[in-house]
């Protein structure tokens, strides 16, 4: 069964460093998403991406965040200068489309980001 | 601000019983509703989705939607210890999902 994959599973970084989280969405999917979940809190939407551009972004997704689809398979989230409060689980998700029959989002296993 | 509310629990049920999980949402324009299961430290795993008022059954799971009351529920029949997890209600908010905080379910043998 096709699945979303993410690497690395765990990333430890120093405050102020740049990190890149990687995702490979399901191959025939067209919409891609990043969510985060701080320990013990809700899953929060960060950004959606379609046709090589951002469709929606939340207030969390400020100038230190960026997303990119550098090739036909990878989808990346970059955090330019990490802060302690960026420590969270980051989930990538994808969906085939945005109609009732295709809008189900499938989540990857997540990358746990720890900022020291 | 679009909100999705769930009782955090824990909801404790004996093995074999029916577990009933509830969710309310604020955006009356929402069209799609999802239930995800999340084990500790893992990613959300889709259980089922519902778009239309009424009930939708899939195996031991039944989702119920009442758009007039802005209410979604999930029933788990014949609950098993392996069903012990946090259940997340998610509502589409226009090309994104808004999640509730989840209800922790504990099924006791």
Coordinates of N, CA, C and O in Angstrom, one line a residue, chain B residues 40-109:
Chain B
X40 N 0.6 6.8 20.9 CA 1.6 7.7 21.5 C 2.9 7.7 20.7 O 3.5 6.6 20.4
X41 N 3.3 8.9 20.3 CA 4.6 9.0 19.5 C 4.5 8.7 18.1 O 5.5 8.7 17.4
X42 N 3.3 8.4 17.6 CA 3.1 8.0 16.2 C 2.2 9.0 15.5 O 1.7 10.0 16.1
X43 N 2.1 8.8 14.2 CA 1.4 9.8 13.4 C -0.1 9.5 13.3 O -0.5 8.3 13.6
X44 N -1.0 10.4 13.0 CA -2.4 10.1 12.9 C -2.7 9.1 11.7 O -2.1 9.2 10.6
X45 N -3.5 8.2 12.1 CA -3.9 7.1 11.1 C -5.4 7.2 10.8 O -6.2 7.2 11.8
X46 N -5.7 7.3 9.6 CA -7.1 7.5 9.2 C -8.0 6.3 9.6 O -7.6 5.2 9.3
X47 N -9.1 6.6 10.3 CA -10.0 5.5 10.5 C -11.2 5.6 9.5 O -11.5 4.6 8.9
X48 N -11.8 6.8 9.4 CA -12.9 6.9 8.5 C -13.2 8.4 8.3 O -12.8 9.2 9.1
X49 N -13.9 8.7 7.2 CA -14.4 10.0 6.9 C -15.9 10.0 6.7 O -16.5 8.9 6.4
X50 N -16.5 11.1 6.8 CA -18.0 11.3 6.6 C -18.2 12.6 6.0 O -17.6 13.6 6.5
X51 N -19.1 12.7 5.1 CA -19.5 14.0 4.4 C -21.0 14.3 4.6 O -21.3 15.5 4.6
X52 N -21.8 13.3 4.7 CA -23.3 13.5 4.7 C -23.9 13.3 6.1 O -23.4 12.5 6.8
X53 N -24.9 14.0 6.4 CA -25.6 13.8 7.6 C -26.1 12.3 7.7 O -26.4 11.7 6.8
X54 N -26.0 11.8 9.0 CA -26.4 10.5 9.2 C -25.3 9.6 9.7 O -24.3 10.1 10.2
X55 N -25.4 8.3 9.5 CA -24.4 7.3 9.9 C -23.7 6.7 8.8 O -24.2 6.6 7.7
X56 N -22.4 6.4 9.0 CA -21.6 5.7 8.1 C -20.9 4.6 8.8 O -20.2 4.9 9.8
X57 N -21.0 3.4 8.4 CA -20.4 2.2 9.1 C -19.3 1.6 8.3 O -19.3 1.5 7.1
X58 N -18.2 1.2 9.1 CA -17.1 0.6 8.4 C -16.6 -0.4 9.5 O -15.8 0.0 10.4
X59 N -16.9 -1.7 9.3 CA -16.5 -2.7 10.3 C -17.1 -2.4 11.7 O -18.3 -2.2 11.9
X60 N -16.2 -2.3 12.7 CA -16.6 -2.0 14.0 C -16.8 -0.5 14.3 O -17.2 -0.2 15.4
X61 N -16.5 0.3 13.3 CA -16.6 1.7 13.5 C -17.9 2.3 12.8 O -18.2 1.9 11.7
X62 N -18.5 3.3 13.5 CA -19.6 4.0 12.9 C -19.4 5.5 13.2 O -19.2 5.9 14.3
X63 N -19.4 6.3 12.1 CA -19.3 7.7 12.3 C -20.7 8.3 12.1 O -21.5 7.8 11.3
X64 N -21.0 9.3 12.9 CA -22.3 10.0 12.8 C -22.1 11.4 12.7 O -21.2 12.0 13.4
X65 N -22.8 12.0 11.8 CA -22.7 13.5 11.5 C -24.0 14.2 11.6 O -25.0 13.7 11.0
X66 N -24.1 15.3 12.3 CA -25.3 16.1 12.4 C -24.8 17.5 12.1 O -24.3 18.2 13.0
X67 N -25.0 18.0 10.9 CA -24.5 19.3 10.5 C -25.3 20.4 11.2 O -24.8 21.5 11.5
X68 N -26.6 20.2 11.5 CA -27.4 21.2 12.1 C -26.9 21.5 13.5 O -26.9 22.6 14.0
X69 N -26.5 20.4 14.2 CA -25.9 20.6 15.6 C -24.4 20.8 15.6 O -23.8 20.9 16.7
X70 N -23.8 20.7 14.4 CA -22.3 20.8 14.3 C -21.6 19.8 15.2 O -20.8 20.2 16.0
X71 N -22.0 18.6 15.0 CA -21.6 17.5 15.9 C -21.2 16.2 15.0 O -21.9 15.9 14.1
X72 N -20.1 15.7 15.4 CA -19.6 14.4 14.8 C -19.3 13.4 15.9 O -18.7 13.9 16.9
X73 N -19.6 12.2 15.7 CA -19.2 11.2 16.7 C -18.7 10.0 16.0 O -18.8 9.7 14.8
X74 N -18.0 9.2 16.8 CA -17.4 7.9 16.4 C -17.8 6.9 17.4 O -17.5 7.1 18.6
X75 N -18.4 5.8 17.0 CA -18.7 4.7 17.8 C -17.8 3.5 17.5 O -17.6 3.2 16.3
X76 N -17.3 2.9 18.5 CA -16.4 1.7 18.3 C -17.1 0.6 19.0 O -17.2 0.6 20.2
X77 N -17.6 -0.4 18.2 CA -18.2 -1.6 18.8 C -17.2 -2.6 19.2 O -16.1 -2.7 18.6
X78 N -17.6 -3.5 20.1 CA -16.7 -4.6 20.5 C -15.3 -4.1 20.7 O -14.3 -4.6 20.2
X79 N -15.1 -3.1 21.6 CA -13.8 -2.4 21.8 C -12.8 -3.5 22.3 O -13.1 -4.4 23.1
X80 N -11.6 -3.3 21.8 CA -10.5 -4.2 22.1 C -9.3 -3.4 22.7 O -9.2 -2.2 22.5
X81 N -8.5 -4.1 23.6 CA -7.4 -3.3 24.2 C -6.5 -2.6 23.1 O -6.0 -1.6 23.4
X82 N -6.4 -3.2 21.9 CA -5.6 -2.6 20.9 C -6.3 -1.3 20.4 O -5.6 -0.5 19.6
X83 N -7.5 -1.0 20.7 CA -8.1 0.3 20.3 C -7.7 1.4 21.3 O -8.0 2.6 21.0
X84 N -7.0 1.1 22.3 CA -6.5 2.1 23.3 C -5.6 3.0 22.6 O -4.5 2.6 22.1
X85 N -6.0 4.3 22.4 CA -5.2 5.3 21.7 C -5.9 6.6 21.9 O -6.9 6.7 22.6
X86 N -5.4 7.7 21.2 CA -6.1 9.0 21.2 C -6.8 9.1 19.9 O -6.1 8.8 18.8
X87 N -8.0 9.5 19.9 CA -8.8 9.6 18.7 C -9.0 11.1 18.4 O -9.5 11.9 19.2
X88 N -8.6 11.4 17.2 CA -8.6 12.8 16.7 C -9.7 13.1 15.8 O -9.8 12.3 14.8
X89 N -10.5 14.1 16.0 CA -11.5 14.5 15.1 C -10.9 15.7 14.3 O -10.2 16.5 14.8
X90 N -11.1 15.6 13.0 CA -10.5 16.6 12.1 C -11.6 17.1 11.1 O -12.4 16.3 10.6
X91 N -11.6 18.4 10.9 CA -12.6 19.0 10.0 C -11.8 19.8 8.9 O -10.9 20.5 9.2
X92 N -12.3 19.6 7.7 CA -11.7 20.3 6.6 C -12.0 21.8 6.7 O -13.1 22.2 7.1
X93 N -11.0 22.7 6.5 CA -11.2 24.1 6.7 C -10.7 24.8 5.4 O -10.1 25.8 5.4
X94 N -11.0 24.2 4.3 CA -10.5 24.7 3.0 C -9.1 24.4 2.7 O -8.2 25.2 3.0
X95 N -8.8 23.2 2.2 CA -7.5 22.8 1.9 C -6.6 22.7 3.1 O -5.3 22.9 3.0
X96 N -7.1 22.5 4.2 CA -6.3 22.2 5.4 C -7.2 21.5 6.4 O -8.5 21.5 6.3
X97 N -6.7 20.8 7.4 CA -7.5 20.2 8.4 C -7.3 20.9 9.7 O -6.2 21.3 10.1
X98 N -8.4 21.1 10.4 CA -8.3 21.6 11.8 C -8.6 20.5 12.7 O -9.7 19.8 12.6
X99 N -7.7 20.2 13.6 CA -7.9 19.1 14.5 C -8.4 19.5 15.9 O -8.1 20.6 16.4
X100 N -9.1 18.6 16.5 CA -9.4 18.7 17.9 C -8.3 18.2 18.7 O -7.3 17.6 18.2
X101 N -8.4 18.4 20.0 CA -7.3 18.0 20.9 C -7.2 16.5 21.1 O -6.2 16.0 21.7
X102 N -8.2 15.7 20.7 CA -8.2 14.3 20.8 C -8.8 13.8 22.1 O -8.8 14.5 23.1
X103 N -9.4 12.6 22.1 CA -9.9 11.9 23.2 C -9.1 10.7 23.4 O -9.0 9.9 22.5
X104 N -8.6 10.5 24.6 CA -7.8 9.3 24.9 C -8.8 8.2 25.4 O -9.6 8.4 26.3
X105 N -8.7 7.1 24.7 CA -9.6 6.0 24.9 C -8.7 4.9 25.6 O -7.6 4.5 25.1
X106 N -9.2 4.3 26.7 CA -8.6 3.2 27.3 C -9.6 2.0 27.4 O -10.6 2.2 27.9
X107 N -9.2 0.9 26.8 CA -10.0 -0.3 26.8 C -9.4 -1.3 27.7 O -8.3 -1.7 27.5
X108 N -10.1 -1.6 28.8 CA -9.6 -2.5 29.8 C -10.0 -3.9 29.6 O -11.1 -4.2 29.4
X109 N -9.0 -4.9 29.6 CA -9.3 -6.3 29.4 C -10.2 -6.8 30.6 O -10.1 -6.3 31.7

